[in-house]
Structures are given as C-alpha cells and as structure tokens.
Amino acid sequence: MKKEIADVLIIGAGPSGMVSAAYLHNQGINVIVVEKAVFPRFSIGESLIPQCMDNLEEAGLLGAVKKAGFQKKFGARFIKGDQLGEFDFSKKYGNGWDWTWQVPRADFDMVLADEVSRIGVEILFGTEVLSVKFKGTNSVTTIKNPKGEVSKIHANFIIDASGFGRVLARQLNLEAKPKIAAHSSIFTHITETKRPKGKEGELITFEVLDTGVWFWYFPFSNGNSSLGFVAPNEWFDNFSEDNSAAMKQMLKKLEYYKNRFDEYPFLFEPQKIENISKNVSELYGDGFVLTGNSAEFLDPVFSSGVSFATASGLLAAKLVVKQFRNEEVDWEKDYVAYLKRGIDVFSTYVKEWYSGNLQKIIFHPSPRPEIKAQICAVLAGYVWDETNPFVKKHKRIVKNVSKLIEMEENKL
C-alpha cells in the first residue's frame, strides 16, 4: 500500500484549507491537502466581508483573487417593506478594508486552489478520507483516490478544514448542539440578462419578509446572480416538496424583488440545506485542529462564514508553525479563546437579528452616525476590535439601543 509522509495533512481545499496550506508552505512546512470533491464545485457562502481580505493577504493569496475580476462589494442593503437600511464599508468605525467581493464559490475556490498548487502544494482532489488514527500527535490517515486505490498519509499534525464534510467531527464524535436556532436555506443561481445598471445591479441585498424570514440577492460579475431564502425550518412546510416549485412560490412572496426574476430559468435545481448552524464540543486535540465550517457555522445572514473560515485557517497555521519550531503554544488560549471572542460577537448579532432587536436598529429612519459606523464595522467582520463598543459590549448594547428606539417610538 502506498504511503506518503507530510508535516501537516489538511483535509479540505476550501478557503480555510487553502489559507492554511499557503501560509504553512510559505513557512517551509511540508503540506499535503486531501479534498473529496473535484474542483470546480459549487459551494454556498458567496458573499465575503472585508475582514477576510486581511487573511487572504497574509496568506499570500490576495493577488490571485484580485486578478480574477470578481464583483466588488462595497457594502450591503437591507429592505423590509418600505424600510431601508444601507451600510457602506468605507464609513465603518476603525481601520481595515472598506471593500471585498461577492463570488461564485466554484470560481473563487478554484482560484485559491490553483494558486496554492502553483506555489508547490500537493492537492489530492477526488480523494476521500476513510479513517484517521492518532498515536499521540502523529496520525495515519487512510484515503481512497478517484481510481479506488487506497493509500495512507502519515502526518505530524492534521488541520481539518473539511467544511460541512466535518470529517474529524464525525470520526471523533465531536458534534455538539448549535448555538443558533434551527434554520434552513434554499438557493439557486440565475443568469440575469436584464440586470439593472449601476448600484442596483451590483449591491447585495437582503429583503426581510418577516423577522425570522429573509431573502438574499447576490449579483456576480459573470452575469449570474445568487438567490436564496433563510427561515426557521417550519416555514418551509408552507411550500411544495419539489424544490423548484417551492422556490418559485417563495419568490412570489417578495415585495421589493417581486416578479423581477420570473423570466429566468434556474441554472440548477434549487438546493436545500436543513439545520444550517453547526457546532463542535472541541476545536482541537492531540495532533489536530478544526477550522472553518468543520468547527462551527452560525448563520448566513451576515456572510461571516468565509471570514471565520480564513481567520481560523490562518491562526491554526500560525500556531502549527510555532509548535513545529518548539515554541510554546497554548491552544486553549491562543486558538479557542481568541476565536470564541469573535464568534460570540457574531452570535449575538445573529441572535439579535432574529429577535428583531438588531433589525429595529438597522431600519431606524434617522440612525446616529457613530452607532451606524460601529455596527458597520461588525458587519465588515472586525469583531475582535474591542475599541468598538458594539464589539466590547455586544451582549447588552444591541438590546439597550433597541429599547431606546422603542422608547422614542412610544413618545411619538
């Protein structure tokens, strides 16, 4: 049986895995990547946020993405009936990137993988992980390639960036109860031949049908657009069991976008993901760490998925390098506690979105500029900046501002 040896085995060639692989390779670490899918392949998570630009840049991948010509994203728009909330990243609180991209993930992930391959990292596409066995921090992973041939990879460390494949979470029984309530999503793409020119055809928009039900519109530079709904699981029971028929029925529920997409055929059968939110009981152990969606996924509402995936992939790679250089690494403090600070902030905002408190602030007709700027920084992904009161005091500040708005409304 064929045997390969690597310093680090990375499971998954999505954004988290590619950021880890590029950073490690640039630090002289021998890496092998195993990816079950054959690229290009479709993935959800198509709207980036500015914070992920920092991660791509530090991993040396930003230049390749810039050359790809994806649709630039300068902010986001929220619509609910006649209410409007619009955020411009250039007007956010603090430093950091003031733009990013919205991307067809098949193309975006391919760009990252091509660049990682170009610099010399071996990526085994179409290769399934059959089993992983640990002996201390060393591991032996049994894999099967597209020809059905079985081989083994011996590694000193594993980064599981397998996303919703959740390889180690399943093999090591690490699945845990999600932090966010049970929601599902349905989505597809169209080719929008009559897309409006200018801002209307470029700006991503979230149309809110009800406090817990919303629709996304993401226009891409290739002329295609992503359409999707997110709602509590039971909401989907109101529609056809056939995904195409259900999607058409849901589109009729829109107000702002009503009838705009009627003439366009779906580019693929709408896909439905049930119980989107994921969680694990442990983020690391002897010889392994979980990154990206293989660790935790909250909710698509603020497009935080790729940002957390790349942030965790970069941080994990940095700590692995330190560990290989015999420097002290406290995974609980340096990895878990750090990521938890950011995840907790976004968890608050997701929960307060569905409670209605955050929506009350977003749709306020006369928002205070400093409050809007501080919230905008959170939506841009800068959730570790504790100089921002909407980060530092996240557990109570959204509720408190929402209550102030209620008091104002009651006086009118």
mmCIF file of C-alpha atoms in Angstrom:
data_model
loop_
_atom_site.group_PDB
_atom_site.id
_atom_site.type_symbol
_atom_site.label_atom_id
_atom_site.label_comp_id
_atom_site.label_asym_id
_atom_site.label_seq_id
_atom_site.Cartn_x
_atom_site.Cartn_y
_atom_site.Cartn_z
ATOM 1 C CA MET A 1 0.000 0.000 0.000
ATOM 2 C CA LYS A 2 1.305 3.414 -1.000
ATOM 3 C CA LYS A 3 2.497 5.601 1.866
ATOM 4 C CA GLU A 4 3.042 9.374 1.883
ATOM 5 C CA ILE A 5 4.588 11.487 4.626
ATOM 6 C CA ALA A 6 3.766 15.106 5.421
ATOM 7 C CA ASP A 7 4.441 17.540 8.214
ATOM 8 C CA VAL A 8 0.798 18.632 8.010
ATOM 9 C CA LEU A 9 -2.207 16.980 6.389
ATOM 10 C CA ILE A 10 -5.001 19.398 5.534
ATOM 11 C CA ILE A 11 -8.446 17.919 4.933
ATOM 12 C CA GLY A 12 -10.414 20.175 2.596
ATOM 13 C CA ALA A 13 -9.398 22.572 -0.196
ATOM 14 C CA GLY A 14 -11.918 25.326 0.546
ATOM 15 C CA PRO A 15 -10.876 28.832 1.657
ATOM 16 C CA SER A 16 -9.897 27.744 5.171
ATOM 17 C CA GLY A 17 -7.729 24.899 3.958
ATOM 18 C CA MET A 18 -6.113 26.964 1.220
ATOM 19 C CA VAL A 19 -5.212 29.798 3.588
ATOM 20 C CA SER A 20 -3.653 27.250 5.965
ATOM 21 C CA ALA A 21 -1.819 25.480 3.143
ATOM 22 C CA ALA A 22 -0.416 28.654 1.598
ATOM 23 C CA TYR A 23 0.775 30.065 4.908
ATOM 24 C CA LEU A 24 2.390 26.795 6.009
ATOM 25 C CA HIS A 25 4.088 26.263 2.653
ATOM 26 C CA ASN A 26 5.472 29.796 2.737
ATOM 27 C CA GLN A 27 6.947 28.976 6.152
ATOM 28 C CA GLY A 28 8.738 25.902 4.796
ATOM 29 C CA ILE A 29 6.278 23.312 6.140
ATOM 30 C CA ASN A 30 5.606 20.211 4.002
ATOM 31 C CA VAL A 31 1.848 20.047 3.357
ATOM 32 C CA ILE A 32 -0.495 17.610 1.620
ATOM 33 C CA VAL A 33 -4.135 18.549 1.014
ATOM 34 C CA VAL A 34 -6.891 15.957 0.589
ATOM 35 C CA GLU A 35 -10.163 17.112 -0.987
ATOM 36 C CA LYS A 36 -13.137 14.806 -1.560
ATOM 37 C CA ALA A 37 -14.678 16.904 -4.339
ATOM 38 C CA VAL A 38 -13.333 17.529 -7.821
ATOM 39 C CA PHE A 39 -12.957 21.262 -8.481
ATOM 40 C CA PRO A 40 -14.581 23.414 -9.648
ATOM 41 C CA ARG A 41 -17.559 22.566 -7.479
ATOM 42 C CA PHE A 42 -20.486 24.569 -6.163
ATOM 43 C CA SER A 43 -20.484 25.817 -2.593
ATOM 44 C CA ILE A 44 -22.620 28.194 -0.593
ATOM 45 C CA GLY A 45 -21.074 31.229 1.138
ATOM 46 C CA GLU A 46 -20.777 33.567 -1.825
ATOM 47 C CA SER A 47 -20.665 36.974 -0.168
ATOM 48 C CA LEU A 48 -17.391 37.870 1.533
ATOM 49 C CA ILE A 49 -16.825 40.530 4.181
ATOM 50 C CA PRO A 50 -13.815 42.888 4.358
ATOM 51 C CA GLN A 51 -12.039 41.187 7.269
ATOM 52 C CA CYS A 52 -11.289 38.141 5.127
ATOM 53 C CA MET A 53 -9.143 40.353 2.883
ATOM 54 C CA ASP A 54 -6.606 40.615 5.710
ATOM 55 C CA ASN A 55 -6.439 36.823 5.930
ATOM 56 C CA LEU A 56 -6.058 36.309 2.186
ATOM 57 C CA GLU A 57 -3.332 38.941 2.068
ATOM 58 C CA GLU A 58 -1.315 37.447 4.922
ATOM 59 C CA ALA A 59 -1.524 34.004 3.329
ATOM 60 C CA GLY A 60 -0.232 35.411 0.036
ATOM 61 C CA LEU A 61 -3.448 34.683 -1.880
ATOM 62 C CA LEU A 62 -4.939 38.165 -2.314
ATOM 63 C CA GLY A 63 -3.134 38.960 -5.568
ATOM 64 C CA ALA A 64 -4.521 35.883 -7.317
ATOM 65 C CA VAL A 65 -8.074 36.746 -6.261
ATOM 66 C CA LYS A 66 -7.688 40.352 -7.431
ATOM 67 C CA LYS A 67 -6.726 39.122 -10.908
ATOM 68 C CA ALA A 68 -9.926 37.046 -11.146
ATOM 69 C CA GLY A 69 -12.170 40.093 -11.603
ATOM 70 C CA PHE A 70 -14.933 39.216 -9.162
ATOM 71 C CA GLN A 71 -17.744 41.674 -8.405
ATOM 72 C CA LYS A 72 -16.570 44.198 -5.839
ATOM 73 C CA LYS A 73 -18.719 44.562 -2.738
ATOM 74 C CA PHE A 74 -18.685 47.957 -1.037
ATOM 75 C CA GLY A 75 -21.473 47.381 1.468
ATOM 76 C CA ALA A 76 -24.893 45.802 1.905
ATOM 77 C CA ARG A 77 -28.535 46.813 1.773
ATOM 78 C CA PHE A 78 -31.417 45.611 3.965
ATOM 79 C CA ILE A 79 -35.034 46.106 2.880
ATOM 80 C CA LYS A 80 -38.242 45.396 4.795
ATOM 81 C CA GLY A 81 -41.412 46.721 3.208
ATOM 82 C CA ASP A 82 -40.839 50.470 2.873
ATOM 83 C CA GLN A 83 -37.952 50.422 5.356
ATOM 84 C CA LEU A 84 -34.342 50.664 4.195
ATOM 85 C CA GLY A 85 -31.030 50.130 5.954
ATOM 86 C CA GLU A 86 -27.873 50.563 3.911
ATOM 87 C CA PHE A 87 -24.265 50.131 5.025
ATOM 88 C CA ASP A 88 -21.179 51.476 3.263
ATOM 89 C CA PHE A 89 -17.988 49.773 4.435
ATOM 90 C CA SER A 90 -15.975 52.935 3.742
ATOM 91 C CA LYS A 91 -17.951 54.617 6.530
ATOM 92 C CA LYS A 92 -17.327 51.960 9.155
ATOM 93 C CA TYR A 93 -15.701 52.554 12.533
ATOM 94 C CA GLY A 94 -11.955 51.917 12.796
ATOM 95 C CA ASN A 95 -9.351 50.732 10.332
ATOM 96 C CA GLY A 96 -9.434 47.855 7.895
ATOM 97 C CA TRP A 97 -10.566 47.069 4.379
ATOM 98 C CA ASP A 98 -13.571 49.010 3.108
ATOM 99 C CA TRP A 99 -14.490 46.628 0.291
ATOM 100 C CA THR A 100 -14.394 42.961 -0.639
ATOM 101 C CA TRP A 101 -16.044 40.702 -3.257
ATOM 102 C CA GLN A 102 -19.163 38.677 -3.915
ATOM 103 C CA VAL A 103 -18.084 35.496 -5.654
ATOM 104 C CA PRO A 104 -19.371 32.344 -7.318
ATOM 105 C CA ARG A 105 -17.684 29.959 -4.925
ATOM 106 C CA ALA A 106 -16.874 27.412 -7.614
ATOM 107 C CA ASP A 107 -14.695 30.043 -9.293
ATOM 108 C CA PHE A 108 -13.337 31.634 -6.092
ATOM 109 C CA ASP A 109 -12.314 28.324 -4.528
ATOM 110 C CA MET A 110 -10.723 27.263 -7.826
ATOM 111 C CA VAL A 111 -8.652 30.466 -7.914
ATOM 112 C CA LEU A 112 -7.352 29.782 -4.393
ATOM 113 C CA ALA A 113 -6.634 26.115 -5.114
ATOM 114 C CA ASP A 114 -4.869 26.925 -8.389
ATOM 115 C CA GLU A 115 -2.628 29.440 -6.634
ATOM 116 C CA VAL A 116 -1.826 27.024 -3.810
ATOM 117 C CA SER A 117 -0.985 24.327 -6.383
ATOM 118 C CA ARG A 118 1.130 26.819 -8.337
ATOM 119 C CA ILE A 119 3.360 27.566 -5.350
ATOM 120 C CA GLY A 120 4.039 23.869 -4.889
ATOM 121 C CA VAL A 121 1.456 22.359 -2.531
ATOM 122 C CA GLU A 122 0.137 18.889 -3.436
ATOM 123 C CA ILE A 123 -3.684 18.798 -3.551
ATOM 124 C CA LEU A 124 -5.325 15.388 -3.989
ATOM 125 C CA PHE A 125 -8.748 16.092 -5.496
ATOM 126 C CA GLY A 126 -11.493 13.471 -5.598
ATOM 127 C CA THR A 127 -9.894 11.766 -2.620
ATOM 128 C CA GLU A 128 -11.943 10.508 0.310
ATOM 129 C CA VAL A 129 -10.774 10.138 3.893
ATOM 130 C CA LEU A 130 -11.712 6.639 5.038
ATOM 131 C CA SER A 131 -10.247 6.709 8.549
ATOM 132 C CA VAL A 132 -7.912 8.665 10.799
ATOM 133 C CA LYS A 133 -5.930 7.070 13.614
ATOM 134 C CA PHE A 134 -3.832 9.004 16.113
ATOM 135 C CA LYS A 135 -0.850 7.908 18.141
ATOM 136 C CA GLY A 136 -0.046 10.899 20.276
ATOM 137 C CA THR A 137 0.216 13.856 17.917
ATOM 138 C CA ASN A 138 1.145 11.659 14.957
ATOM 139 C CA SER A 139 -1.563 10.332 12.686
ATOM 140 C CA VAL A 140 -2.165 7.820 9.930
ATOM 141 C CA THR A 141 -4.966 8.741 7.547
ATOM 142 C CA THR A 142 -6.311 6.171 5.116
ATOM 143 C CA ILE A 143 -7.537 7.673 1.851
ATOM 144 C CA LYS A 144 -9.120 6.468 -1.379
ATOM 145 C CA ASN A 145 -8.376 8.204 -4.684
ATOM 146 C CA PRO A 146 -10.726 8.544 -7.708
ATOM 147 C CA LYS A 147 -9.469 5.223 -9.109
ATOM 148 C CA GLY A 148 -10.479 3.451 -5.912
ATOM 149 C CA GLU A 149 -6.871 2.945 -4.826
ATOM 150 C CA VAL A 150 -6.310 3.051 -1.071
ATOM 151 C CA SER A 151 -3.202 4.569 0.494
ATOM 152 C CA LYS A 152 -2.030 6.114 3.755
ATOM 153 C CA ILE A 153 -0.726 9.538 4.738
ATOM 154 C CA HIS A 154 1.473 9.791 7.829
ATOM 155 C CA ALA A 155 1.417 13.292 9.296
ATOM 156 C CA ASN A 156 2.661 15.065 12.393
ATOM 157 C CA PHE A 157 -0.450 17.240 12.509
ATOM 158 C CA ILE A 158 -3.890 17.469 10.867
ATOM 159 C CA ILE A 159 -5.853 20.615 10.071
ATOM 160 C CA ASP A 160 -9.460 19.640 9.402
ATOM 161 C CA ALA A 161 -10.845 22.270 7.035
ATOM 162 C CA SER A 162 -13.425 19.899 5.538
ATOM 163 C CA GLY A 163 -16.318 22.340 5.985
ATOM 164 C CA PHE A 164 -19.732 20.724 6.042
ATOM 165 C CA GLY A 165 -17.974 17.404 5.364
ATOM 166 C CA ARG A 166 -16.939 17.627 9.039
ATOM 167 C CA VAL A 167 -14.515 14.721 8.776
ATOM 168 C CA LEU A 168 -12.905 14.726 12.227
ATOM 169 C CA ALA A 169 -16.047 15.999 13.963
ATOM 170 C CA ARG A 170 -17.773 12.825 12.792
ATOM 171 C CA GLN A 171 -14.865 10.423 13.228
ATOM 172 C CA LEU A 172 -14.064 11.629 16.738
ATOM 173 C CA ASN A 173 -17.694 12.212 17.856
ATOM 174 C CA LEU A 174 -17.224 15.949 18.365
ATOM 175 C CA GLU A 175 -20.624 17.139 17.105
ATOM 176 C CA ALA A 176 -22.398 19.465 19.549
ATOM 177 C CA LYS A 177 -25.656 21.382 19.793
ATOM 178 C CA PRO A 178 -25.610 24.522 17.591
ATOM 179 C CA LYS A 179 -25.677 27.944 19.248
ATOM 180 C CA ILE A 180 -28.263 29.295 16.804
ATOM 181 C CA ALA A 181 -31.861 28.155 16.423
ATOM 182 C CA ALA A 182 -32.761 25.621 13.737
ATOM 183 C CA HIS A 183 -32.923 27.321 10.335
ATOM 184 C CA SER A 184 -32.832 26.022 6.787
ATOM 185 C CA SER A 185 -31.985 27.575 3.451
ATOM 186 C CA ILE A 186 -32.887 27.081 -0.204
ATOM 187 C CA PHE A 187 -30.953 28.709 -3.049
ATOM 188 C CA THR A 188 -30.109 28.697 -6.746
ATOM 189 C CA HIS A 189 -28.478 30.809 -9.474
ATOM 190 C CA ILE A 190 -29.937 32.598 -12.496
ATOM 191 C CA THR A 191 -28.414 34.377 -15.489
ATOM 192 C CA GLU A 192 -29.810 37.880 -15.153
ATOM 193 C CA THR A 193 -29.827 39.160 -18.750
ATOM 194 C CA LYS A 194 -31.770 42.334 -17.875
ATOM 195 C CA ARG A 195 -29.928 43.247 -14.701
ATOM 196 C CA PRO A 196 -30.173 46.956 -13.867
ATOM 197 C CA LYS A 197 -27.063 49.039 -14.477
ATOM 198 C CA GLY A 198 -25.053 50.650 -11.699
ATOM 199 C CA LYS A 199 -25.602 50.251 -7.995
ATOM 200 C CA GLU A 200 -28.942 48.443 -8.276
ATOM 201 C CA GLY A 201 -27.294 45.645 -10.216
ATOM 202 C CA GLU A 202 -24.168 45.461 -8.068
ATOM 203 C CA LEU A 203 -25.202 45.861 -4.425
ATOM 204 C CA ILE A 204 -26.048 42.761 -2.416
ATOM 205 C CA THR A 205 -29.451 42.999 -0.800
ATOM 206 C CA PHE A 206 -31.282 41.214 1.995
ATOM 207 C CA GLU A 207 -35.070 41.519 1.744
ATOM 208 C CA VAL A 208 -36.800 40.728 5.036
ATOM 209 C CA LEU A 209 -40.196 39.058 4.650
ATOM 210 C CA ASP A 210 -40.725 38.601 8.378
ATOM 211 C CA THR A 211 -38.488 38.941 11.420
ATOM 212 C CA GLY A 212 -37.173 35.404 11.017
ATOM 213 C CA VAL A 213 -37.504 35.053 7.234
ATOM 214 C CA TRP A 214 -35.246 36.731 4.681
ATOM 215 C CA PHE A 215 -34.114 36.568 1.069
ATOM 216 C CA TRP A 216 -30.687 37.259 -0.417
ATOM 217 C CA TYR A 217 -29.719 38.683 -3.796
ATOM 218 C CA PHE A 218 -26.026 38.480 -4.737
ATOM 219 C CA PRO A 219 -25.110 39.694 -8.257
ATOM 220 C CA PHE A 220 -21.852 38.334 -9.720
ATOM 221 C CA SER A 221 -19.538 39.871 -12.309
ATOM 222 C CA ASN A 222 -20.188 36.988 -14.750
ATOM 223 C CA GLY A 223 -23.851 37.996 -15.188
ATOM 224 C CA ASN A 224 -25.214 35.337 -12.870
ATOM 225 C CA SER A 225 -26.940 36.087 -9.585
ATOM 226 C CA SER A 226 -27.462 34.034 -6.454
ATOM 227 C CA LEU A 227 -30.951 33.906 -4.944
ATOM 228 C CA GLY A 228 -31.782 32.301 -1.620
ATOM 229 C CA PHE A 229 -34.117 32.179 1.356
ATOM 230 C CA VAL A 230 -33.313 31.516 5.013
ATOM 231 C CA ALA A 231 -36.026 30.826 7.581
ATOM 232 C CA PRO A 232 -36.972 28.649 10.543
ATOM 233 C CA ASN A 233 -37.336 25.028 9.481
ATOM 234 C CA GLU A 234 -41.112 25.032 9.835
ATOM 235 C CA TRP A 235 -41.566 27.959 7.400
ATOM 236 C CA PHE A 236 -40.591 25.694 4.530
ATOM 237 C CA ASP A 237 -43.555 23.421 5.280
ATOM 238 C CA ASN A 238 -45.787 26.055 3.650
ATOM 239 C CA PHE A 239 -44.398 25.291 0.198
ATOM 240 C CA SER A 240 -44.120 22.460 -2.297
ATOM 241 C CA GLU A 241 -41.902 19.486 -1.546
ATOM 242 C CA ASP A 242 -40.425 19.988 -5.015
ATOM 243 C CA ASN A 243 -37.534 22.443 -4.638
ATOM 244 C CA SER A 244 -38.048 24.219 -7.981
ATOM 245 C CA ALA A 245 -41.751 24.697 -7.380
ATOM 246 C CA ALA A 246 -41.102 25.791 -3.788
ATOM 247 C CA MET A 247 -38.510 28.370 -4.890
ATOM 248 C CA LYS A 248 -40.948 29.871 -7.392
ATOM 249 C CA GLN A 249 -43.652 30.045 -4.722
ATOM 250 C CA MET A 250 -41.272 31.768 -2.307
ATOM 251 C CA LEU A 251 -40.194 34.341 -4.896
ATOM 252 C CA LYS A 252 -43.852 35.380 -5.183
ATOM 253 C CA LYS A 253 -43.703 36.384 -1.511
ATOM 254 C CA LEU A 254 -41.166 39.146 -2.174
ATOM 255 C CA GLU A 255 -42.182 42.782 -2.307
ATOM 256 C CA TYR A 256 -39.144 44.718 -3.494
ATOM 257 C CA TYR A 257 -37.982 41.998 -5.883
ATOM 258 C CA LYS A 258 -41.415 40.661 -6.794
ATOM 259 C CA ASN A 259 -41.589 39.453 -10.421
ATOM 260 C CA ARG A 260 -38.019 40.603 -11.181
ATOM 261 C CA PHE A 261 -36.708 37.063 -11.601
ATOM 262 C CA ASP A 262 -39.807 35.394 -13.089
ATOM 263 C CA GLU A 263 -38.466 35.077 -16.644
ATOM 264 C CA TYR A 264 -35.160 33.491 -15.687
ATOM 265 C CA PRO A 265 -34.751 29.705 -15.543
ATOM 266 C CA PHE A 266 -32.798 28.300 -12.611
ATOM 267 C CA LEU A 267 -29.256 27.341 -13.555
ATOM 268 C CA PHE A 268 -29.519 24.343 -11.252
ATOM 269 C CA GLU A 269 -32.226 22.663 -9.223
ATOM 270 C CA PRO A 270 -32.575 24.775 -6.054
ATOM 271 C CA GLN A 271 -30.638 23.182 -3.228
ATOM 272 C CA LYS A 272 -31.923 22.997 0.311
ATOM 273 C CA ILE A 273 -29.777 22.800 3.417
ATOM 274 C CA GLU A 274 -31.599 21.958 6.636
ATOM 275 C CA ASN A 275 -30.369 22.961 10.096
ATOM 276 C CA ILE A 276 -27.625 25.250 8.780
ATOM 277 C CA SER A 277 -25.945 26.036 12.094
ATOM 278 C CA LYS A 278 -23.192 23.647 13.237
ATOM 279 C CA ASN A 279 -21.066 23.323 16.361
ATOM 280 C CA VAL A 280 -18.485 21.032 17.973
ATOM 281 C CA SER A 281 -17.542 20.114 21.528
ATOM 282 C CA GLU A 282 -13.779 20.548 20.961
ATOM 283 C CA LEU A 283 -11.837 22.661 18.462
ATOM 284 C CA TYR A 284 -8.522 20.871 18.890
ATOM 285 C CA GLY A 285 -6.826 17.818 20.379
ATOM 286 C CA ASP A 286 -3.522 15.976 20.298
ATOM 287 C CA GLY A 287 -2.311 16.315 16.736
ATOM 288 C CA PHE A 288 -5.306 18.095 15.200
ATOM 289 C CA VAL A 289 -7.302 21.323 14.991
ATOM 290 C CA LEU A 290 -10.653 22.127 13.393
ATOM 291 C CA THR A 291 -11.037 25.260 11.257
ATOM 292 C CA GLY A 292 -13.817 26.942 9.296
ATOM 293 C CA ASN A 293 -17.202 25.291 8.980
ATOM 294 C CA SER A 294 -15.779 21.966 10.152
ATOM 295 C CA ALA A 295 -15.615 23.665 13.547
ATOM 296 C CA GLU A 296 -18.627 25.956 13.688
ATOM 297 C CA PHE A 297 -21.096 27.696 11.389
ATOM 298 C CA LEU A 298 -23.570 30.252 12.715
ATOM 299 C CA ASP A 299 -25.931 31.531 10.024
ATOM 300 C CA PRO A 300 -25.581 33.067 6.548
ATOM 301 C CA VAL A 301 -27.300 36.346 7.459
ATOM 302 C CA PHE A 302 -24.116 38.455 7.795
ATOM 303 C CA SER A 303 -21.903 36.446 5.437
ATOM 304 C CA SER A 304 -19.418 35.631 8.185
ATOM 305 C CA GLY A 305 -18.659 32.083 7.004
ATOM 306 C CA VAL A 306 -15.649 32.682 4.729
ATOM 307 C CA SER A 307 -14.262 35.328 7.079
ATOM 308 C CA PHE A 308 -14.230 32.942 10.054
ATOM 309 C CA ALA A 309 -13.010 30.121 7.820
ATOM 310 C CA THR A 310 -9.997 32.095 6.625
ATOM 311 C CA ALA A 311 -9.346 33.628 10.063
ATOM 312 C CA SER A 312 -9.318 30.242 11.777
ATOM 313 C CA GLY A 313 -7.295 28.656 8.980
ATOM 314 C CA LEU A 314 -4.655 31.369 9.220
ATOM 315 C CA LEU A 315 -4.485 31.302 13.014
ATOM 316 C CA ALA A 316 -4.245 27.492 13.100
ATOM 317 C CA ALA A 317 -1.393 27.573 10.587
ATOM 318 C CA LYS A 318 0.494 30.190 12.599
ATOM 319 C CA LEU A 319 0.209 28.115 15.772
ATOM 320 C CA VAL A 320 1.291 24.940 13.983
ATOM 321 C CA VAL A 321 4.416 26.746 12.766
ATOM 322 C CA LYS A 322 5.186 27.867 16.322
ATOM 323 C CA GLN A 323 4.654 24.330 17.604
ATOM 324 C CA PHE A 324 6.939 22.853 14.959
ATOM 325 C CA ARG A 325 9.600 25.368 15.988
ATOM 326 C CA ASN A 326 9.295 24.138 19.584
ATOM 327 C CA GLU A 327 7.774 27.411 20.750
ATOM 328 C CA GLU A 328 5.127 27.237 23.451
ATOM 329 C CA VAL A 329 1.554 27.073 22.147
ATOM 330 C CA ASP A 330 -1.492 27.193 24.378
ATOM 331 C CA TRP A 331 -4.233 26.024 22.004
ATOM 332 C CA GLU A 332 -6.963 26.805 24.535
ATOM 333 C CA LYS A 333 -5.859 30.399 24.990
ATOM 334 C CA ASP A 334 -4.245 31.189 21.645
ATOM 335 C CA TYR A 335 -6.818 29.474 19.419
ATOM 336 C CA VAL A 336 -10.072 28.630 21.179
ATOM 337 C CA ALA A 337 -10.354 31.737 23.362
ATOM 338 C CA TYR A 338 -9.372 34.059 20.523
ATOM 339 C CA LEU A 339 -11.834 32.593 18.012
ATOM 340 C CA LYS A 340 -14.534 32.405 20.660
ATOM 341 C CA ARG A 341 -14.336 36.172 21.207
ATOM 342 C CA GLY A 342 -15.142 36.815 17.569
ATOM 343 C CA ILE A 343 -17.708 34.029 17.274
ATOM 344 C CA ASP A 344 -19.505 35.254 20.391
ATOM 345 C CA VAL A 345 -19.832 38.738 18.894
ATOM 346 C CA PHE A 346 -21.310 37.425 15.676
ATOM 347 C CA SER A 347 -23.525 35.006 17.628
ATOM 348 C CA THR A 348 -25.012 37.965 19.471
ATOM 349 C CA TYR A 349 -25.718 39.808 16.230
ATOM 350 C CA VAL A 350 -27.287 36.742 14.596
ATOM 351 C CA LYS A 351 -29.494 36.106 17.641
ATOM 352 C CA GLU A 352 -30.490 39.764 17.874
ATOM 353 C CA TRP A 353 -31.264 39.793 14.155
ATOM 354 C CA TYR A 354 -33.791 37.015 14.658
ATOM 355 C CA SER A 355 -35.097 38.551 17.905
ATOM 356 C CA GLY A 356 -35.873 41.710 15.928
ATOM 357 C CA ASN A 357 -33.719 43.981 18.105
ATOM 358 C CA LEU A 358 -30.978 44.419 15.516
ATOM 359 C CA GLN A 359 -33.479 44.873 12.712
ATOM 360 C CA LYS A 360 -35.031 47.722 14.717
ATOM 361 C CA ILE A 361 -31.631 49.459 14.733
ATOM 362 C CA ILE A 362 -30.815 48.705 11.090
ATOM 363 C CA PHE A 363 -34.150 50.067 9.873
ATOM 364 C CA HIS A 364 -34.189 53.165 12.088
ATOM 365 C CA PRO A 365 -35.049 56.077 9.737
ATOM 366 C CA SER A 366 -32.585 58.503 11.400
ATOM 367 C CA PRO A 367 -29.691 56.463 12.802
ATOM 368 C CA ARG A 368 -26.939 58.150 14.783
ATOM 369 C CA PRO A 369 -23.859 58.167 12.507
ATOM 370 C CA GLU A 370 -21.477 56.852 15.188
ATOM 371 C CA ILE A 371 -23.772 53.929 16.019
ATOM 372 C CA LYS A 372 -24.219 53.055 12.358
ATOM 373 C CA ALA A 373 -20.441 53.208 11.799
ATOM 374 C CA GLN A 374 -19.781 50.920 14.757
ATOM 375 C CA ILE A 375 -22.366 48.373 13.624
ATOM 376 C CA CYS A 376 -20.960 48.600 10.089
ATOM 377 C CA ALA A 377 -17.532 47.591 11.439
ATOM 378 C CA VAL A 378 -19.083 44.471 12.967
ATOM 379 C CA LEU A 379 -20.811 43.640 9.676
ATOM 380 C CA ALA A 380 -17.430 44.088 7.968
ATOM 381 C CA GLY A 381 -16.052 41.350 10.229
ATOM 382 C CA TYR A 382 -13.875 43.376 12.598
ATOM 383 C CA VAL A 383 -15.254 41.561 15.615
ATOM 384 C CA TRP A 384 -12.015 41.439 17.583
ATOM 385 C CA ASP A 385 -11.662 45.247 17.779
ATOM 386 C CA GLU A 386 -12.680 45.930 21.367
ATOM 387 C CA THR A 387 -12.240 49.688 20.946
ATOM 388 C CA ASN A 388 -15.627 49.393 19.227
ATOM 389 C CA PRO A 389 -18.358 49.474 21.909
ATOM 390 C CA PHE A 390 -20.576 47.338 19.666
ATOM 391 C CA VAL A 391 -17.895 44.651 19.962
ATOM 392 C CA LYS A 392 -16.793 45.120 23.568
ATOM 393 C CA LYS A 393 -20.339 45.422 24.960
ATOM 394 C CA HIS A 394 -22.064 43.242 22.381
ATOM 395 C CA LYS A 395 -24.020 41.169 24.916
ATOM 396 C CA ARG A 396 -26.107 44.115 26.053
ATOM 397 C CA ILE A 397 -25.605 47.090 23.736
ATOM 398 C CA VAL A 398 -27.861 45.880 20.897
ATOM 399 C CA LYS A 399 -30.705 45.224 23.349
ATOM 400 C CA ASN A 400 -30.166 48.590 25.044
ATOM 401 C CA VAL A 401 -30.185 50.598 21.805
ATOM 402 C CA SER A 402 -33.274 48.703 20.642
ATOM 403 C CA LYS A 403 -35.048 49.638 23.878
ATOM 404 C CA LEU A 404 -34.118 53.292 23.394
ATOM 405 C CA ILE A 405 -35.642 53.179 19.919
ATOM 406 C CA GLU A 406 -38.828 51.687 21.371
ATOM 407 C CA MET A 407 -38.990 54.471 23.937
ATOM 408 C CA GLU A 408 -38.557 57.071 21.198
ATOM 409 C CA GLU A 409 -41.359 55.487 19.155
ATOM 410 C CA ASN A 410 -43.686 55.387 22.177
ATOM 411 C CA LYS A 411 -43.251 59.133 22.701
ATOM 412 C CA LEU A 412 -44.389 59.903 19.164
#
